[in-house]
């Protein structure tokens, strides 16, 4: 963690939200969680936090690994929307390359088949949205054209979007703050200071016009990798955002089912 992030605290987040309020704006945010496949204690904890805080959740589900128990559990959770997270979350890139299920090593027909298979698996799920989340937040650009042809109207990766519509008919809304990092083969919480600094950086960049102001700030969690510190952060973060007059949590359907693409 750099020195600036280590000094960042909850007051700094409130100061940034106050700046939005002073300018008459509303800082919009959304919550995406990746890698759901089974009903686990971690998933139950996350759903409880979402329910108790009344915060909408967008859950990226891995179709090939998703169990019927997860489908049944989520059917009763009205404020959770389902996004398609690849097909099997399987890396197809050569050894040494950046991991991707839909990278440049794959043929167009293979990708089309995987995308369609994943859509078929999730088509009968409650609250599923036509939104694709590529594993590892990576997808070869030439495959993006396939998404609207197969019925997808949204895509979500990582970092501030370069374009609202990367291809015609496909809305991009990304995540920007990943609470989990990989280091030395382990996945762990980045820490409160780093998470707050990343959030403030994106909010400030939006407010100042350095990135797309209309793209909600996306908080990315990975429930299977959370320790107690990560869960404590999530609970407090949700509360701080909810309690501030110039901040609002957005529902995934509100974000992605916009009429004017």
PDB file of N, CA and C in Angstrom, residues 30 130-132 144 147-148 152-157 161 163-174 212 214-216 252-261:
ATOM      1  N   UNK A  30     -22.503   1.281  -7.438  1.00  0.00           N
ATOM      2  CA  UNK A  30     -23.170  -0.016  -7.535  1.00  0.00           C
ATOM      3  C   UNK A  30     -22.244  -1.093  -7.019  1.00  0.00           C
ATOM      4  N   UNK A 130     -29.389  -9.431 -19.039  1.00  0.00           N
ATOM      5  CA  UNK A 130     -28.585  -9.750 -20.226  1.00  0.00           C
ATOM      6  C   UNK A 130     -27.247  -9.006 -20.213  1.00  0.00           C
ATOM      7  N   UNK A 131     -26.475  -9.287 -19.169  1.00  0.00           N
ATOM      8  CA  UNK A 131     -25.208  -8.583 -18.946  1.00  0.00           C
ATOM      9  C   UNK A 131     -24.093  -9.616 -18.819  1.00  0.00           C
ATOM     10  N   UNK A 132     -22.989  -9.370 -19.515  1.00  0.00           N
ATOM     11  CA  UNK A 132     -21.868 -10.306 -19.503  1.00  0.00           C
ATOM     12  C   UNK A 132     -20.692  -9.729 -18.711  1.00  0.00           C
ATOM     13  N   UNK A 144     -16.465  -8.665 -28.728  1.00  0.00           N
ATOM     14  CA  UNK A 144     -17.535  -7.833 -28.187  1.00  0.00           C
ATOM     15  C   UNK A 144     -18.740  -7.776 -29.129  1.00  0.00           C
ATOM     16  N   UNK A 147     -21.692 -10.163 -28.490  1.00  0.00           N
ATOM     17  CA  UNK A 147     -22.585 -10.042 -27.342  1.00  0.00           C
ATOM     18  C   UNK A 147     -23.984  -9.547 -27.728  1.00  0.00           C
ATOM     19  N   UNK A 148     -24.136  -8.411 -28.394  1.00  0.00           N
ATOM     20  CA  UNK A 148     -25.491  -7.994 -28.764  1.00  0.00           C
ATOM     21  C   UNK A 148     -26.170  -8.951 -29.734  1.00  0.00           C
ATOM     22  N   UNK A 152     -27.170 -10.025 -25.462  1.00  0.00           N
ATOM     23  CA  UNK A 152     -26.628  -9.246 -24.353  1.00  0.00           C
ATOM     24  C   UNK A 152     -26.754  -7.755 -24.665  1.00  0.00           C
ATOM     25  N   UNK A 153     -27.143  -7.000 -23.666  1.00  0.00           N
ATOM     26  CA  UNK A 153     -27.226  -5.546 -23.839  1.00  0.00           C
ATOM     27  C   UNK A 153     -26.223  -4.805 -22.959  1.00  0.00           C
ATOM     28  N   UNK A 154     -25.503  -5.541 -22.106  1.00  0.00           N
ATOM     29  CA  UNK A 154     -24.540  -4.903 -21.214  1.00  0.00           C
ATOM     30  C   UNK A 154     -23.299  -5.749 -21.017  1.00  0.00           C
ATOM     31  N   UNK A 155     -22.192  -5.082 -20.691  1.00  0.00           N
ATOM     32  CA  UNK A 155     -20.948  -5.751 -20.372  1.00  0.00           C
ATOM     33  C   UNK A 155     -20.292  -5.003 -19.217  1.00  0.00           C
ATOM     34  N   UNK A 156     -19.628  -5.732 -18.344  1.00  0.00           N
ATOM     35  CA  UNK A 156     -18.984  -5.106 -17.187  1.00  0.00           C
ATOM     36  C   UNK A 156     -17.594  -5.689 -16.982  1.00  0.00           C
ATOM     37  N   UNK A 157     -16.593  -4.806 -17.036  1.00  0.00           N
ATOM     38  CA  UNK A 157     -15.208  -5.207 -16.802  1.00  0.00           C
ATOM     39  C   UNK A 157     -14.659  -4.407 -15.619  1.00  0.00           C
ATOM     40  N   UNK A 161     -14.631   3.274 -17.850  1.00  0.00           N
ATOM     41  CA  UNK A 161     -14.908   2.907 -19.227  1.00  0.00           C
ATOM     42  C   UNK A 161     -14.368   3.969 -20.196  1.00  0.00           C
ATOM     43  N   UNK A 163     -15.584   4.012 -23.337  1.00  0.00           N
ATOM     44  CA  UNK A 163     -16.749   4.349 -24.146  1.00  0.00           C
ATOM     45  C   UNK A 163     -17.994   3.785 -23.484  1.00  0.00           C
ATOM     46  N   UNK A 164     -19.064   4.560 -23.502  1.00  0.00           N
ATOM     47  CA  UNK A 164     -20.333   4.087 -22.959  1.00  0.00           C
ATOM     48  C   UNK A 164     -20.863   2.918 -23.776  1.00  0.00           C
ATOM     49  N   UNK A 165     -20.670   2.973 -25.090  1.00  0.00           N
ATOM     50  CA  UNK A 165     -21.107   1.914 -25.998  1.00  0.00           C
ATOM     51  C   UNK A 165     -19.902   1.391 -26.774  1.00  0.00           C
ATOM     52  N   UNK A 166     -19.214   0.369 -26.265  1.00  0.00           N
ATOM     53  CA  UNK A 166     -18.031  -0.147 -26.967  1.00  0.00           C
ATOM     54  C   UNK A 166     -18.361  -0.694 -28.346  1.00  0.00           C
ATOM     55  N   UNK A 167     -19.573  -1.246 -28.510  1.00  0.00           N
ATOM     56  CA  UNK A 167     -20.107  -1.611 -29.822  1.00  0.00           C
ATOM     57  C   UNK A 167     -21.585  -1.237 -29.804  1.00  0.00           C
ATOM     58  N   UNK A 168     -22.195  -1.022 -30.948  1.00  0.00           N
ATOM     59  CA  UNK A 168     -23.612  -0.630 -30.965  1.00  0.00           C
ATOM     60  C   UNK A 168     -24.500  -1.627 -30.214  1.00  0.00           C
ATOM     61  N   UNK A 169     -25.366  -1.090 -29.360  1.00  0.00           N
ATOM     62  CA  UNK A 169     -26.307  -1.925 -28.629  1.00  0.00           C
ATOM     63  C   UNK A 169     -25.765  -2.559 -27.374  1.00  0.00           C
ATOM     64  N   UNK A 170     -24.528  -2.223 -26.987  1.00  0.00           N
ATOM     65  CA  UNK A 170     -23.904  -2.837 -25.806  1.00  0.00           C
ATOM     66  C   UNK A 170     -23.426  -1.750 -24.855  1.00  0.00           C
ATOM     67  N   UNK A 171     -24.055  -1.668 -23.693  1.00  0.00           N
ATOM     68  CA  UNK A 171     -23.721  -0.657 -22.695  1.00  0.00           C
ATOM     69  C   UNK A 171     -22.644  -1.181 -21.745  1.00  0.00           C
ATOM     70  N   UNK A 172     -21.583  -0.423 -21.562  1.00  0.00           N
ATOM     71  CA  UNK A 172     -20.513  -0.791 -20.634  1.00  0.00           C
ATOM     72  C   UNK A 172     -20.676  -0.042 -19.322  1.00  0.00           C
ATOM     73  N   UNK A 173     -20.724  -0.785 -18.230  1.00  0.00           N
ATOM     74  CA  UNK A 173     -20.703  -0.209 -16.888  1.00  0.00           C
ATOM     75  C   UNK A 173     -19.750  -1.070 -16.064  1.00  0.00           C
ATOM     76  N   UNK A 174     -18.610  -0.516 -15.720  1.00  0.00           N
ATOM     77  CA  UNK A 174     -17.551  -1.295 -15.101  1.00  0.00           C
ATOM     78  C   UNK A 174     -17.532  -1.193 -13.576  1.00  0.00           C
ATOM     79  N   UNK A 212     -15.788   9.479 -17.267  1.00  0.00           N
ATOM     80  CA  UNK A 212     -17.219   9.608 -17.517  1.00  0.00           C
ATOM     81  C   UNK A 212     -17.982   9.811 -16.203  1.00  0.00           C
ATOM     82  N   UNK A 214     -21.078   9.977 -15.698  1.00  0.00           N
ATOM     83  CA  UNK A 214     -22.327   9.226 -15.619  1.00  0.00           C
ATOM     84  C   UNK A 214     -22.131   7.746 -15.305  1.00  0.00           C
ATOM     85  N   UNK A 215     -20.890   7.270 -15.290  1.00  0.00           N
ATOM     86  CA  UNK A 215     -20.671   5.859 -14.968  1.00  0.00           C
ATOM     87  C   UNK A 215     -20.621   5.676 -13.452  1.00  0.00           C
ATOM     88  N   UNK A 216     -21.570   4.938 -12.874  1.00  0.00           N
ATOM     89  CA  UNK A 216     -21.560   4.742 -11.416  1.00  0.00           C
ATOM     90  C   UNK A 216     -20.274   4.071 -10.952  1.00  0.00           C
ATOM     91  N   UNK A 252     -28.768  -2.863 -10.359  1.00  0.00           N
ATOM     92  CA  UNK A 252     -28.184  -3.254 -11.645  1.00  0.00           C
ATOM     93  C   UNK A 252     -29.175  -3.126 -12.794  1.00  0.00           C
ATOM     94  N   UNK A 253     -30.452  -3.419 -12.530  1.00  0.00           N
ATOM     95  CA  UNK A 253     -31.454  -3.286 -13.587  1.00  0.00           C
ATOM     96  C   UNK A 253     -31.601  -1.826 -14.001  1.00  0.00           C
ATOM     97  N   UNK A 254     -31.546  -0.934 -13.030  1.00  0.00           N
ATOM     98  CA  UNK A 254     -31.617   0.506 -13.318  1.00  0.00           C
ATOM     99  C   UNK A 254     -30.461   0.936 -14.207  1.00  0.00           C
ATOM    100  N   UNK A 255     -29.287   0.372 -13.953  1.00  0.00           N
ATOM    101  CA  UNK A 255     -28.084   0.746 -14.696  1.00  0.00           C
ATOM    102  C   UNK A 255     -28.103   0.201 -16.125  1.00  0.00           C
ATOM    103  N   UNK A 256     -28.424  -1.086 -16.245  1.00  0.00           N
ATOM    104  CA  UNK A 256     -28.228  -1.763 -17.523  1.00  0.00           C
ATOM    105  C   UNK A 256     -29.455  -1.800 -18.432  1.00  0.00           C
ATOM    106  N   UNK A 257     -30.636  -1.654 -17.861  1.00  0.00           N
ATOM    107  CA  UNK A 257     -31.835  -1.723 -18.700  1.00  0.00           C
ATOM    108  C   UNK A 257     -32.308  -0.341 -19.099  1.00  0.00           C
ATOM    109  N   UNK A 258     -31.370   0.490 -19.499  1.00  0.00           N
ATOM    110  CA  UNK A 258     -31.713   1.832 -19.963  1.00  0.00           C
ATOM    111  C   UNK A 258     -32.291   1.725 -21.382  1.00  0.00           C
ATOM    112  N   UNK A 259     -33.328   2.502 -21.629  1.00  0.00           N
ATOM    113  CA  UNK A 259     -34.031   2.397 -22.896  1.00  0.00           C
ATOM    114  C   UNK A 259     -33.221   2.950 -24.062  1.00  0.00           C
ATOM    115  N   UNK A 260     -32.522   4.041 -23.822  1.00  0.00           N
ATOM    116  CA  UNK A 260     -31.813   4.696 -24.920  1.00  0.00           C
ATOM    117  C   UNK A 260     -30.364   4.239 -24.962  1.00  0.00           C
ATOM    118  N   UNK A 261     -30.071   3.225 -25.756  1.00  0.00           N
ATOM    119  CA  UNK A 261     -28.702   2.766 -25.920  1.00  0.00           C
ATOM    120  C   UNK A 261     -28.042   3.482 -27.091  1.00  0.00           C
TER     121      UNK A 261
END
